[in-house]
Coordinates of C-alpha atoms and ligand atoms in Angstrom, one line a residue:
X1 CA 8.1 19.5 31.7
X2 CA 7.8 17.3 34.8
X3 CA 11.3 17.8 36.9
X4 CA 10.6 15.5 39.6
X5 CA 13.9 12.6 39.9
X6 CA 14.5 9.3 41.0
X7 CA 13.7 8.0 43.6
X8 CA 10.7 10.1 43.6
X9 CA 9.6 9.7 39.9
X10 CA 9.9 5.8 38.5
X11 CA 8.9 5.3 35.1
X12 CA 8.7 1.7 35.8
X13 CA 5.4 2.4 37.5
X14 CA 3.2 2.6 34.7
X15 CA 4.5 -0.6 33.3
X16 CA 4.3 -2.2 36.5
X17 CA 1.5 -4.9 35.5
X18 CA -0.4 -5.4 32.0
X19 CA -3.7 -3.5 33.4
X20 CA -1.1 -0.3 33.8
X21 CA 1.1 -0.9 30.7
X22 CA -2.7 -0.8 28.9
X23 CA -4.2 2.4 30.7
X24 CA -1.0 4.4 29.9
X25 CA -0.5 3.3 25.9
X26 CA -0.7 5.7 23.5
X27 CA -1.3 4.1 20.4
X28 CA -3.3 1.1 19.7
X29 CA -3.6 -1.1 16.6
X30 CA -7.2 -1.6 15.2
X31 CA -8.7 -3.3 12.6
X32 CA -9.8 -0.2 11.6
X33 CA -5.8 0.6 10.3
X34 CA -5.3 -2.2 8.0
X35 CA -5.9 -2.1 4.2
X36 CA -5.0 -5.9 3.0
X37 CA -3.6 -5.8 -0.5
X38 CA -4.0 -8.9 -3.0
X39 CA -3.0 -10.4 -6.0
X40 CA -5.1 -11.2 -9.1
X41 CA -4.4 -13.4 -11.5
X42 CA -6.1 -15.0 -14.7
X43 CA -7.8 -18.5 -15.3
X44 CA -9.0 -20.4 -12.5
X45 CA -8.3 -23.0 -10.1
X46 CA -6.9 -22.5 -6.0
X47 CA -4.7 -19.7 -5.3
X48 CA -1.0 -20.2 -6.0
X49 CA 1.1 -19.1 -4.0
X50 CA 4.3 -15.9 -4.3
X51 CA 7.3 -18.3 -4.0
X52 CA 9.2 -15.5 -2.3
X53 CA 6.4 -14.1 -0.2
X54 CA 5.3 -17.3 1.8
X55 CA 1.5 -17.1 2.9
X56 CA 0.6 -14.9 0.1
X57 CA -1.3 -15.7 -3.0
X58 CA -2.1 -15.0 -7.0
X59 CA -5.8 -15.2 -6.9
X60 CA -8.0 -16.2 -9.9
X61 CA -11.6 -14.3 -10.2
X62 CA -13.4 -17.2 -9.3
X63 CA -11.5 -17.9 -5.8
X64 CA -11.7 -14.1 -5.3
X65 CA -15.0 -14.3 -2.9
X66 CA -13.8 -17.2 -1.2
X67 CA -9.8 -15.6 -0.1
X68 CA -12.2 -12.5 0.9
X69 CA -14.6 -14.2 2.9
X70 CA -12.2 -14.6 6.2
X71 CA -10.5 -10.7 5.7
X72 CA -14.9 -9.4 5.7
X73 CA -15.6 -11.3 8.9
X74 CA -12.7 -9.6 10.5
X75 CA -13.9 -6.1 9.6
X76 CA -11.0 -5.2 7.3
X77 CA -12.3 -1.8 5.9
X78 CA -10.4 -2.2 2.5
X79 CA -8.5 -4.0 0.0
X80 CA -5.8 -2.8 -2.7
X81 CA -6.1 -5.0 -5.6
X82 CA -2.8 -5.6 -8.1
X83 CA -3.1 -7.8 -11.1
X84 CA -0.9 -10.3 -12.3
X85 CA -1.4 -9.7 -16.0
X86 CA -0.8 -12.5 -18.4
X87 CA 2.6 -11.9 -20.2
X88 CA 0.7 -12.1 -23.7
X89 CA -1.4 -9.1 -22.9
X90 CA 1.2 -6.3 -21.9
X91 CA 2.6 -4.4 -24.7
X92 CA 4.6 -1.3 -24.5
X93 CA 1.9 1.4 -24.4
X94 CA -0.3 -0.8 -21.6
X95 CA -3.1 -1.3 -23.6
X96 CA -4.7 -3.4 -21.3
X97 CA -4.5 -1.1 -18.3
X98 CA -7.3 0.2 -20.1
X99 CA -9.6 -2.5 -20.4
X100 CA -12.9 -2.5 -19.1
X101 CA -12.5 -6.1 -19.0
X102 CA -8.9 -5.8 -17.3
X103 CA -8.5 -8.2 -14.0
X104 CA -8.5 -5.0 -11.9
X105 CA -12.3 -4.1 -13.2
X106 CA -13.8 -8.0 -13.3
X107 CA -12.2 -8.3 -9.9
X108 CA -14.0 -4.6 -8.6
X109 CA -17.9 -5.5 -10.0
X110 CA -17.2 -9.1 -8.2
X111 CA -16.2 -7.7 -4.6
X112 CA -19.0 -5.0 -4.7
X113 CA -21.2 -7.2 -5.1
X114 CA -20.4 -10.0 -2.5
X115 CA -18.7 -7.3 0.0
X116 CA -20.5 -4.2 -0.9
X117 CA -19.4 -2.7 2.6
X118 CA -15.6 -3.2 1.5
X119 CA -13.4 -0.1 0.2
X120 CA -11.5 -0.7 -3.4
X121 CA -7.7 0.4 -3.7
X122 CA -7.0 0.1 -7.5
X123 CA -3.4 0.9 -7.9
X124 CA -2.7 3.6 -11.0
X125 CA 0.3 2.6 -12.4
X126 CA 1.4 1.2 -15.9
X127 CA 3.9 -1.3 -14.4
X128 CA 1.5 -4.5 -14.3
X129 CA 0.7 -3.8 -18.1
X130 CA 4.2 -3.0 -20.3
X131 CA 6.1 -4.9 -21.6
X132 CA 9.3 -3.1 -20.3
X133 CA 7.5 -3.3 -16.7
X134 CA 8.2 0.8 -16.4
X135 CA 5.1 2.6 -14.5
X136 CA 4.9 5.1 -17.6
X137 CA 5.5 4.8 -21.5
X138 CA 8.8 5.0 -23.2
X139 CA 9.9 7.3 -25.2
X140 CA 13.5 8.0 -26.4
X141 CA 14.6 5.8 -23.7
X142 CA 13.1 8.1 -21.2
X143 CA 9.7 7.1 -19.2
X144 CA 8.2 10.2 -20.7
X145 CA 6.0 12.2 -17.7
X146 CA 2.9 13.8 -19.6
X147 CA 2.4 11.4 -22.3
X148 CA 2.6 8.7 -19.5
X149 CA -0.5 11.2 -17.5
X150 CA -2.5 11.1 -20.4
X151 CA -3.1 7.0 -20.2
X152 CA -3.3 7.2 -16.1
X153 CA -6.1 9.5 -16.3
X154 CA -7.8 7.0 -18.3
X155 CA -6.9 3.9 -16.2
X156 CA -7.9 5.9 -13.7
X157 CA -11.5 6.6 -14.8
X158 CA -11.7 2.8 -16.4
X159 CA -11.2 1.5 -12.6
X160 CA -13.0 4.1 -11.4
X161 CA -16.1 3.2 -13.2
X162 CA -15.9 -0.4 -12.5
X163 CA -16.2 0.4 -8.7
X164 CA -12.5 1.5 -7.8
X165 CA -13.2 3.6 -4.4
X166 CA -9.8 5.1 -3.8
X167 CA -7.4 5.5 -6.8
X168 CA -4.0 5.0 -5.6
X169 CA -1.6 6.4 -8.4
X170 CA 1.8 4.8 -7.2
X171 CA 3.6 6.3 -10.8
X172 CA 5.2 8.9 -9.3
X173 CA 5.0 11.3 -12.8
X174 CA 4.5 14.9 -11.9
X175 CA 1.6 16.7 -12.0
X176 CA -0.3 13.3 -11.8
X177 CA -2.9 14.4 -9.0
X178 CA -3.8 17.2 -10.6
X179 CA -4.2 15.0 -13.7
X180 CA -6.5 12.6 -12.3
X181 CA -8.6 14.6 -9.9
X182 CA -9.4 16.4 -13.1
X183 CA -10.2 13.5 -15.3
X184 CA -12.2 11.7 -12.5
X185 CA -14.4 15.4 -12.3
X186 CA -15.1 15.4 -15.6
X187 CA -16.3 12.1 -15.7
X188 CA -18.8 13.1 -12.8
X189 CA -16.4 11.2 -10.4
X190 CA -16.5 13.6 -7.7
X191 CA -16.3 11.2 -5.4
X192 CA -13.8 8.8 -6.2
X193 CA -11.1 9.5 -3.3
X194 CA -7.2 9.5 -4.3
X195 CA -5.3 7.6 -2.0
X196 CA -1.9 8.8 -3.6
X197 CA 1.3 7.3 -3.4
X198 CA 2.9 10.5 -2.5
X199 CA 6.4 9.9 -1.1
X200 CA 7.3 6.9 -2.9
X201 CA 11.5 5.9 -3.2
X202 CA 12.8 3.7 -5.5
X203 CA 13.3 0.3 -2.9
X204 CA 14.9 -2.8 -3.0
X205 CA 12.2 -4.1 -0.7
X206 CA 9.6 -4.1 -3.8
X207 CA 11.4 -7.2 -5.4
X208 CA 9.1 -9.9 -4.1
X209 CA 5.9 -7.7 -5.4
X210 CA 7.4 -7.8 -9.0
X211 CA 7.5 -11.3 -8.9
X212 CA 4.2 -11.4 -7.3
X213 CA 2.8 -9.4 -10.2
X214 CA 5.4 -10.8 -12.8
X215 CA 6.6 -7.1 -13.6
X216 CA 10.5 -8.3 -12.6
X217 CA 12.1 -10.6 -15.5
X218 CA 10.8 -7.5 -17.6
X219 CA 11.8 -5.2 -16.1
X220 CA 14.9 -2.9 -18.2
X221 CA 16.9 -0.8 -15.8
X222 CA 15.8 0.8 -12.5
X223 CA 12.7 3.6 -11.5
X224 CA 15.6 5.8 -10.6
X225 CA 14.4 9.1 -13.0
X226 CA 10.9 8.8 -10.9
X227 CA 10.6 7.2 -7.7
X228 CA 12.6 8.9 -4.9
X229 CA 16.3 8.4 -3.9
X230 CA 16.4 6.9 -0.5
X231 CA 18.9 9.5 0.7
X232 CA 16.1 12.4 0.9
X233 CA 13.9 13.4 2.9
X234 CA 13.0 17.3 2.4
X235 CA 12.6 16.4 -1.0
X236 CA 9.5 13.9 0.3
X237 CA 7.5 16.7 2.1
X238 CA 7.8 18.4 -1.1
X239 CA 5.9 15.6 -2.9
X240 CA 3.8 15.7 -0.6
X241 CA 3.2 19.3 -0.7
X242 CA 2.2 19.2 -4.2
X243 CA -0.2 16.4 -4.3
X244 CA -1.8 17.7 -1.4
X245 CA -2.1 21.2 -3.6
X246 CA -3.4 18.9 -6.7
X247 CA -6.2 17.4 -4.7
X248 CA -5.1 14.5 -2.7
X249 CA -7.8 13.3 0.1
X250 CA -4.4 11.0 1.8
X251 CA -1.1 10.5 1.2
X252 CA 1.2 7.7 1.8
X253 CA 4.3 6.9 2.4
X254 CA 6.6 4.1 0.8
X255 CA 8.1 1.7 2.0
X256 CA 7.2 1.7 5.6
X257 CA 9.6 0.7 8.2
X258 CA 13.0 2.2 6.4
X259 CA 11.2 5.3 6.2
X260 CA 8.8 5.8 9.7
X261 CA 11.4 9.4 9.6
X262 CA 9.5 10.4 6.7
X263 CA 5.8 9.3 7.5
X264 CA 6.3 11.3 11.1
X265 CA 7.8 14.7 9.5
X266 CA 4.9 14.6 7.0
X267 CA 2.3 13.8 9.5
X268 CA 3.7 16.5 11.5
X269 CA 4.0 19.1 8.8
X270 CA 0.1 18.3 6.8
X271 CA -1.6 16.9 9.5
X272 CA -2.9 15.0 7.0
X273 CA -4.2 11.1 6.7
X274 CA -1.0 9.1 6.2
X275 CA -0.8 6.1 5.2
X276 CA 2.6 3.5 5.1
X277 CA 2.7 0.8 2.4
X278 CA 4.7 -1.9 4.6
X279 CA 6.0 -3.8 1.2
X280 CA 6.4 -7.3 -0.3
X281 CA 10.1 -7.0 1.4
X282 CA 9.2 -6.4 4.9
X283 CA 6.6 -9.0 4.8
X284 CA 9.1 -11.7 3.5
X285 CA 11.7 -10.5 5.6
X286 CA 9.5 -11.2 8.7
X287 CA 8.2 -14.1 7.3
X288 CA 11.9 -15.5 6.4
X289 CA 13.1 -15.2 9.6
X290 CA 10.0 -16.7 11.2
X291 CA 10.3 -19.3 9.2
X292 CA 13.9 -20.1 10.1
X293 CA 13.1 -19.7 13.9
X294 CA 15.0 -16.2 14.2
X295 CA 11.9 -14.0 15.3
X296 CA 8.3 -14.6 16.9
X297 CA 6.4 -14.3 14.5
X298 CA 3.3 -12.6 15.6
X299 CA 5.2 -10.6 18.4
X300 CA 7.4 -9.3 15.4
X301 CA 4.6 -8.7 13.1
X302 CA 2.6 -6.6 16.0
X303 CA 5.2 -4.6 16.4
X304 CA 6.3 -3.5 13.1
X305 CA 2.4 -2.7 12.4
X306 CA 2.6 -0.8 15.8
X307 CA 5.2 1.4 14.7
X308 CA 3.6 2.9 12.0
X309 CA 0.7 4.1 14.6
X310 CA 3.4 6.0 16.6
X311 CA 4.6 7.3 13.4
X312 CA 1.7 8.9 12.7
X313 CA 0.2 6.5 10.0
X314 CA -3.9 6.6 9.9
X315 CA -3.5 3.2 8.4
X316 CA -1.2 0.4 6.8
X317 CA -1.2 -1.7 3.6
X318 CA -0.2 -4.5 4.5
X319 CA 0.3 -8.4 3.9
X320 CA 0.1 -9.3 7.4
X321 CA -3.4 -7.1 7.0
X322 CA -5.9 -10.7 8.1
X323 CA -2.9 -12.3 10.1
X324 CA -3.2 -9.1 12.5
X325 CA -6.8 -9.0 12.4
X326 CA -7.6 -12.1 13.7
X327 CA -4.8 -10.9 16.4
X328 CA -7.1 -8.4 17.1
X329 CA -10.5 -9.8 17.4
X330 CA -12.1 -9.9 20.2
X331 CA -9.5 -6.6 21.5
Ligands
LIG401 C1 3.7 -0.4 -9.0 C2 3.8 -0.7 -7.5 C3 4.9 -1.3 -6.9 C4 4.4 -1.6 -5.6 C5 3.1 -1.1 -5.5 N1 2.7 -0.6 -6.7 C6 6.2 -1.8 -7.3 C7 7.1 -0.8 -8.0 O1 7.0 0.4 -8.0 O2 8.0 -1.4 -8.7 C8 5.3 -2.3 -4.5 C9 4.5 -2.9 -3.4 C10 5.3 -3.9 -2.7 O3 6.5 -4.1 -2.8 O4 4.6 -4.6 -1.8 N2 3.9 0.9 -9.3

């Protein structure tokens, strides 16, 4: 440890002028960190917008090359794609999460074939699909864990198979990793990578996403008995500890900012790819207060994406994902 003092040592030195405050950084936002996720919706026509995330938009299949177009110049390495699946096809076992025909997989065989060079998220979750909008199936009032596993594994090989890079279970049953790696092996999948949703807590910042994906009218009760109570955080690492065991290839965090603690004491503890899932609510609350005047909107957006890199994060889902990029171009 350095013990020189004032007036001798002045840490205003090195961030005396911006060619200084540059040399001396120590973490940098790149393209390279942002994973843009987007909405999916049926029929056709423009993109309509999320009422209660401003700038953000329900895409139909045949606008889907177009929104991409902008995110592809930029270099954005990947996308996570959610579906907003028409109220008449969810049901309460999620029948349609297993569709080969499902938005999720018509929306993978477009993008691989107009941006072959762009990485598919496909979130594995029931949530978008049941009727009850739970992430697993119900049984005696209870989202039962291994019944639920047995229709991830095969959403997970049905996105897989239409061209699903990373599955991204964000479910939060037990032994689900295990589960998947397993069923995508079997299937000759070897090199489908899971992205999963390791330490995942049961937020209020998801509400704009369940309108976004039409999951929150349904929606009985909370995600309470599966997602994680925002009071821990040992119990996190131990998530994390066990999907790591079960096969992970990265691990993410959920929701971001509330929980940069988390991402940097599992960073620190794996050393393994993190990832933060900045949510529907942190976009809208940076948006809303943009909007009202309240906060500069890029210099706000910057640094919240910033943060995550000094927490440790390999990279970001984000909606601010092409905003930031074209921020960035030309860095
Ligand atoms: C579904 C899922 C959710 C999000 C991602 N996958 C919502 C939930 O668990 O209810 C939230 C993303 C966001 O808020 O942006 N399992």
């Amino acid at each position: 440890m350095i013990t020189q003092k004032f007036p001798l040592t002045r840490l205003r030195r090195n961030r005396f002028d911006e060619a200084t405050r540059r040399m001396v950084a120590e973490h940098k936002l790149s393209v390279d960190d942002l994973i843009w996720p987007i909405f999916i919706r049926d029929g056709g026509g423009d993109p309509t917008e999320v009422a209660t995330m401003p700038g953000v938009y329900r895409v139909s299949l045949e606008g889907l090359a177009a929104h991409l177009e902008e995110a592809a110049r930029l270099g954005i390495p990947a996308i996570a794609l959610f579906p907003a699946t028409p109220a008449a096809l969810k049901d309460a076992q999620a029948t349609e999460a297993l569709n080969p025909e499902n938005l999720i997989c018509r929306a993978a065989r477009i993008l691989k074939r107009e941006f072959p060079q762009m990485a598919l998220v496909g979130d594995v979750a029931l949530d978008p699909y049941t009727d009850h909008g739970h992430d697993g199936i119900i049984q005696n009032g209870y989202v039962a864990n291994d019944e639920s596993l047995k229709i991830l594994q095969k959403q997970a090989i049905n996105q897989a198979e239409a061209g699903i890079d990373f599955i991204s279970p964000s479910d939060m049953m037990d032994g689900r990793i295990a589960a998947l790696r397993q069923a995508l092996d079997e299937q000759g999948l070897i090199h489908t990578r899971i992205m999963s949703y390791a330490a995942k807590y049961a937020s209020a910042f998801y509400g704009p996403f369940r309108d976004a994906i039409g999951s929150q009218g349904a929606l009985k009760g909370d995600k309470k008995t599966y997602q994680m109570n925002p009071a821990n955080s040992d119990e996190a690492l131990r998530e994390v500890a066990m999907d790591i065991a079960e096969g992970a290839d990265m691990v993410m965090v959920k929701p971001g900012m509330p929980y940069l603690d988390i991402i940097r004491r599992v960073k620190d503890e794996f050393g393994m790819p993190v990832f933060a899932y900045q949510v529907s609510g942190e976009y809208a609350m940076i948006e809303a207060a943009a909007r009202n005047g309240w906060l500069d909107h890029d210099k706000a957006m910057m640094e919240a994406l910033l943060s995550f890199k000094r927490a440790g994060c390999a990279g970001i889902l984000t909606y601010h994902a092409v905003q930031a990029a074209r921020m960035l171009e030309g860095k």
